[in-house]
DNA sequence: CTTGCGCGAATTGTCGGAGTAATACAGACG
DNA sequence: CGTCTGTATTACTCCGACAATTCGCGCAAG
């Protein structure tokens, strides 16, 4: 391959950024994943030609195949002999997979899908707050307070502040002691991250989010399930309203 | 490999059942996945020795590596140079991934996790029924009626009946027109499938599930959001009670 | 003319081996 | 006692070949 560069200038796919810690196949998977989730490839039928596609990306067939395995594991593609590997319909995708979510928000996020994620939060998080209020331990309350404290110090304008925001929501899910909900935490957290970032990008946030979060924290600490649920519902709905307003603005 | 069988009788891992349509690597991934999710390997640190482990399973390194990539994509393991591939803590697993769910229920299902899944259903499905009542189309109502009809004809004692049950719940999620919830449908559906099967296995179902489902269907068809949410909540809670009772019996 | 069967070609699947890169660990050094 | 460097181990990448599968086409039989 040491002499192929002279004749072929097919860098159009942009050399996979392997600087990102991820191994080469991870970069290939990310690249293909973004192309698929972003709609650049389309849920019809593509990716034919294993060897030629690998050559196009300037990686070996092994690396390309392992990347495709990752995509197949997330339900994005399906490989069958003779028929090639085709992109599956969107309904088969594991949209809540953290990687898939990251890929979905790598480009311009789809407003409709962002709305869907907020709706999911509106369904899950209030119920989670209710369970958390019933089952929280002293450690859970401490984690909530710590996250809230970090949110106060930094604002949502800084990455540290947004990380604290995610830590807060994660702490609520953790306190439910429900493995299925905790697993959703990774997805919810990603949704919170991307939507908050999206909201921030358009204009400075118009409202102080601290009181909303404090109300949730206090209700959970007090063990008041109904109040925790109501406070969290208000929080999510206000966040949704902010996002919608900033999109229309 | 044609002569290796004579000296080595290490079939203890049981020849990967590749008859199941799945390719060899899929069988390896399933085998490892069940071992991990089932707790046979433990979230500590294992799977060291890529070549030797591949030899143990009597597959090539390529197939073994691709299987490991699948597991890594689902958050079960993490590979790092020099340190080997270690099983990640349970909190990092994508428990809602359909494959992971299937592996979790391949052996004896963990009662605690089953309880967690029911709690997830209790959170998501009533809210989904509410949204479905608001947004359902004529096609959605037809799908609900068709599933209900199939449930009436076959019972939950037959596979066809259980498939109809899953189709019913899937139709509700579909009617929400929310991609995130629809994506959860695959997980919820798996949870419904396994828990129903688990319930069935212990003793004949003590209650007729048709009226509960019919109430949900009618409320959604009528566009009555509150009634749909209440009916679905009752359905899930009764199902949970059945499961709990059959576990204690 | 229609229908069924089998052969061939194209594509993914599987294999084994060689060389590279990264890193945990230990030992030397300040 | 802390830091640095070297080394050994492990996964990562690449390569080329062969096997398995299956779709499509042509041929033959009805």
mmCIF file of C-alpha atoms in Angstrom, chain A residues 94-98 101 105 111-129 169 173 180-192 195 232-233 235-237 239-240 244, chain B residues 96 119-128 131 135 173 176-188:
data_model
loop_
_atom_site.group_PDB
_atom_site.id
_atom_site.type_symbol
_atom_site.label_atom_id
_atom_site.label_comp_id
_atom_site.label_asym_id
_atom_site.label_seq_id
_atom_site.Cartn_x
_atom_site.Cartn_y
_atom_site.Cartn_z
ATOM 1 C CA UNK A 94 -31.472 0.592 18.280
ATOM 2 C CA UNK A 95 -32.031 4.318 18.501
ATOM 3 C CA UNK A 96 -31.448 4.312 22.257
ATOM 4 C CA UNK A 97 -27.983 2.848 21.934
ATOM 5 C CA UNK A 98 -25.584 5.510 23.239
ATOM 6 C CA UNK A 101 -27.555 8.573 19.698
ATOM 7 C CA UNK A 105 -26.476 14.202 16.929
ATOM 8 C CA UNK A 111 -36.012 18.316 15.220
ATOM 9 C CA UNK A 112 -38.608 15.583 15.175
ATOM 10 C CA UNK A 113 -36.317 13.090 16.803
ATOM 11 C CA UNK A 114 -35.234 15.634 19.411
ATOM 12 C CA UNK A 115 -38.912 16.096 20.220
ATOM 13 C CA UNK A 116 -39.301 12.337 20.539
ATOM 14 C CA UNK A 117 -36.420 12.154 22.975
ATOM 15 C CA UNK A 118 -37.943 14.863 25.130
ATOM 16 C CA UNK A 119 -41.189 12.955 25.141
ATOM 17 C CA UNK A 120 -39.300 9.887 26.319
ATOM 18 C CA UNK A 121 -37.742 11.942 29.096
ATOM 19 C CA UNK A 122 -41.184 13.269 30.017
ATOM 20 C CA UNK A 123 -42.392 9.699 30.329
ATOM 21 C CA UNK A 124 -39.466 8.152 32.160
ATOM 22 C CA UNK A 125 -37.957 10.801 34.380
ATOM 23 C CA UNK A 126 -41.023 11.773 36.456
ATOM 24 C CA UNK A 127 -41.737 8.126 37.158
ATOM 25 C CA UNK A 128 -38.092 7.601 38.005
ATOM 26 C CA UNK A 129 -38.181 10.546 40.400
ATOM 27 C CA UNK A 169 -30.270 13.186 36.125
ATOM 28 C CA UNK A 173 -32.074 7.161 37.741
ATOM 29 C CA UNK A 180 -33.578 -1.408 33.401
ATOM 30 C CA UNK A 181 -34.054 2.269 34.194
ATOM 31 C CA UNK A 182 -30.377 2.670 35.051
ATOM 32 C CA UNK A 183 -29.554 1.245 31.644
ATOM 33 C CA UNK A 184 -31.852 3.838 30.131
ATOM 34 C CA UNK A 185 -29.821 6.399 32.019
ATOM 35 C CA UNK A 186 -27.064 6.221 29.436
ATOM 36 C CA UNK A 187 -29.581 7.037 26.715
ATOM 37 C CA UNK A 188 -31.401 9.692 28.709
ATOM 38 C CA UNK A 189 -28.080 11.215 29.644
ATOM 39 C CA UNK A 190 -27.048 11.412 26.025
ATOM 40 C CA UNK A 191 -30.388 12.962 25.157
ATOM 41 C CA UNK A 192 -29.966 15.516 27.924
ATOM 42 C CA UNK A 195 -30.492 18.649 23.624
ATOM 43 C CA UNK A 232 -39.466 16.436 37.659
ATOM 44 C CA UNK A 233 -42.410 16.664 35.273
ATOM 45 C CA UNK A 235 -38.548 20.416 34.919
ATOM 46 C CA UNK A 236 -38.734 18.347 31.764
ATOM 47 C CA UNK A 237 -41.672 20.271 30.378
ATOM 48 C CA UNK A 239 -36.799 22.276 29.258
ATOM 49 C CA UNK A 240 -38.876 21.095 26.329
ATOM 50 C CA UNK A 244 -39.004 24.501 21.235
ATOM 51 C CA UNK B 96 -32.357 -3.059 26.810
ATOM 52 C CA UNK B 119 -41.517 -1.720 36.425
ATOM 53 C CA UNK B 120 -40.220 -0.326 33.138
ATOM 54 C CA UNK B 121 -43.360 -1.546 31.416
ATOM 55 C CA UNK B 122 -45.447 0.046 34.148
ATOM 56 C CA UNK B 123 -43.688 3.347 33.457
ATOM 57 C CA UNK B 124 -43.663 3.322 29.685
ATOM 58 C CA UNK B 125 -46.761 1.517 28.511
ATOM 59 C CA UNK B 126 -49.459 3.581 30.248
ATOM 60 C CA UNK B 127 -47.859 6.779 28.974
ATOM 61 C CA UNK B 128 -47.585 5.211 25.539
ATOM 62 C CA UNK B 131 -50.116 9.161 23.461
ATOM 63 C CA UNK B 135 -52.384 10.202 17.764
ATOM 64 C CA UNK B 173 -46.113 1.706 20.854
ATOM 65 C CA UNK B 176 -47.415 6.854 19.554
ATOM 66 C CA UNK B 177 -45.596 7.978 16.413
ATOM 67 C CA UNK B 178 -42.540 8.418 18.613
ATOM 68 C CA UNK B 179 -39.378 6.819 17.229
ATOM 69 C CA UNK B 180 -37.736 6.632 20.636
ATOM 70 C CA UNK B 181 -40.697 4.778 22.103
ATOM 71 C CA UNK B 182 -40.987 2.581 19.041
ATOM 72 C CA UNK B 183 -37.347 1.652 19.498
ATOM 73 C CA UNK B 184 -38.162 0.711 23.066
ATOM 74 C CA UNK B 185 -40.867 -1.494 21.613
ATOM 75 C CA UNK B 186 -38.316 -4.109 20.682
ATOM 76 C CA UNK B 187 -37.134 -4.228 24.286
ATOM 77 C CA UNK B 188 -40.612 -4.074 25.790
#
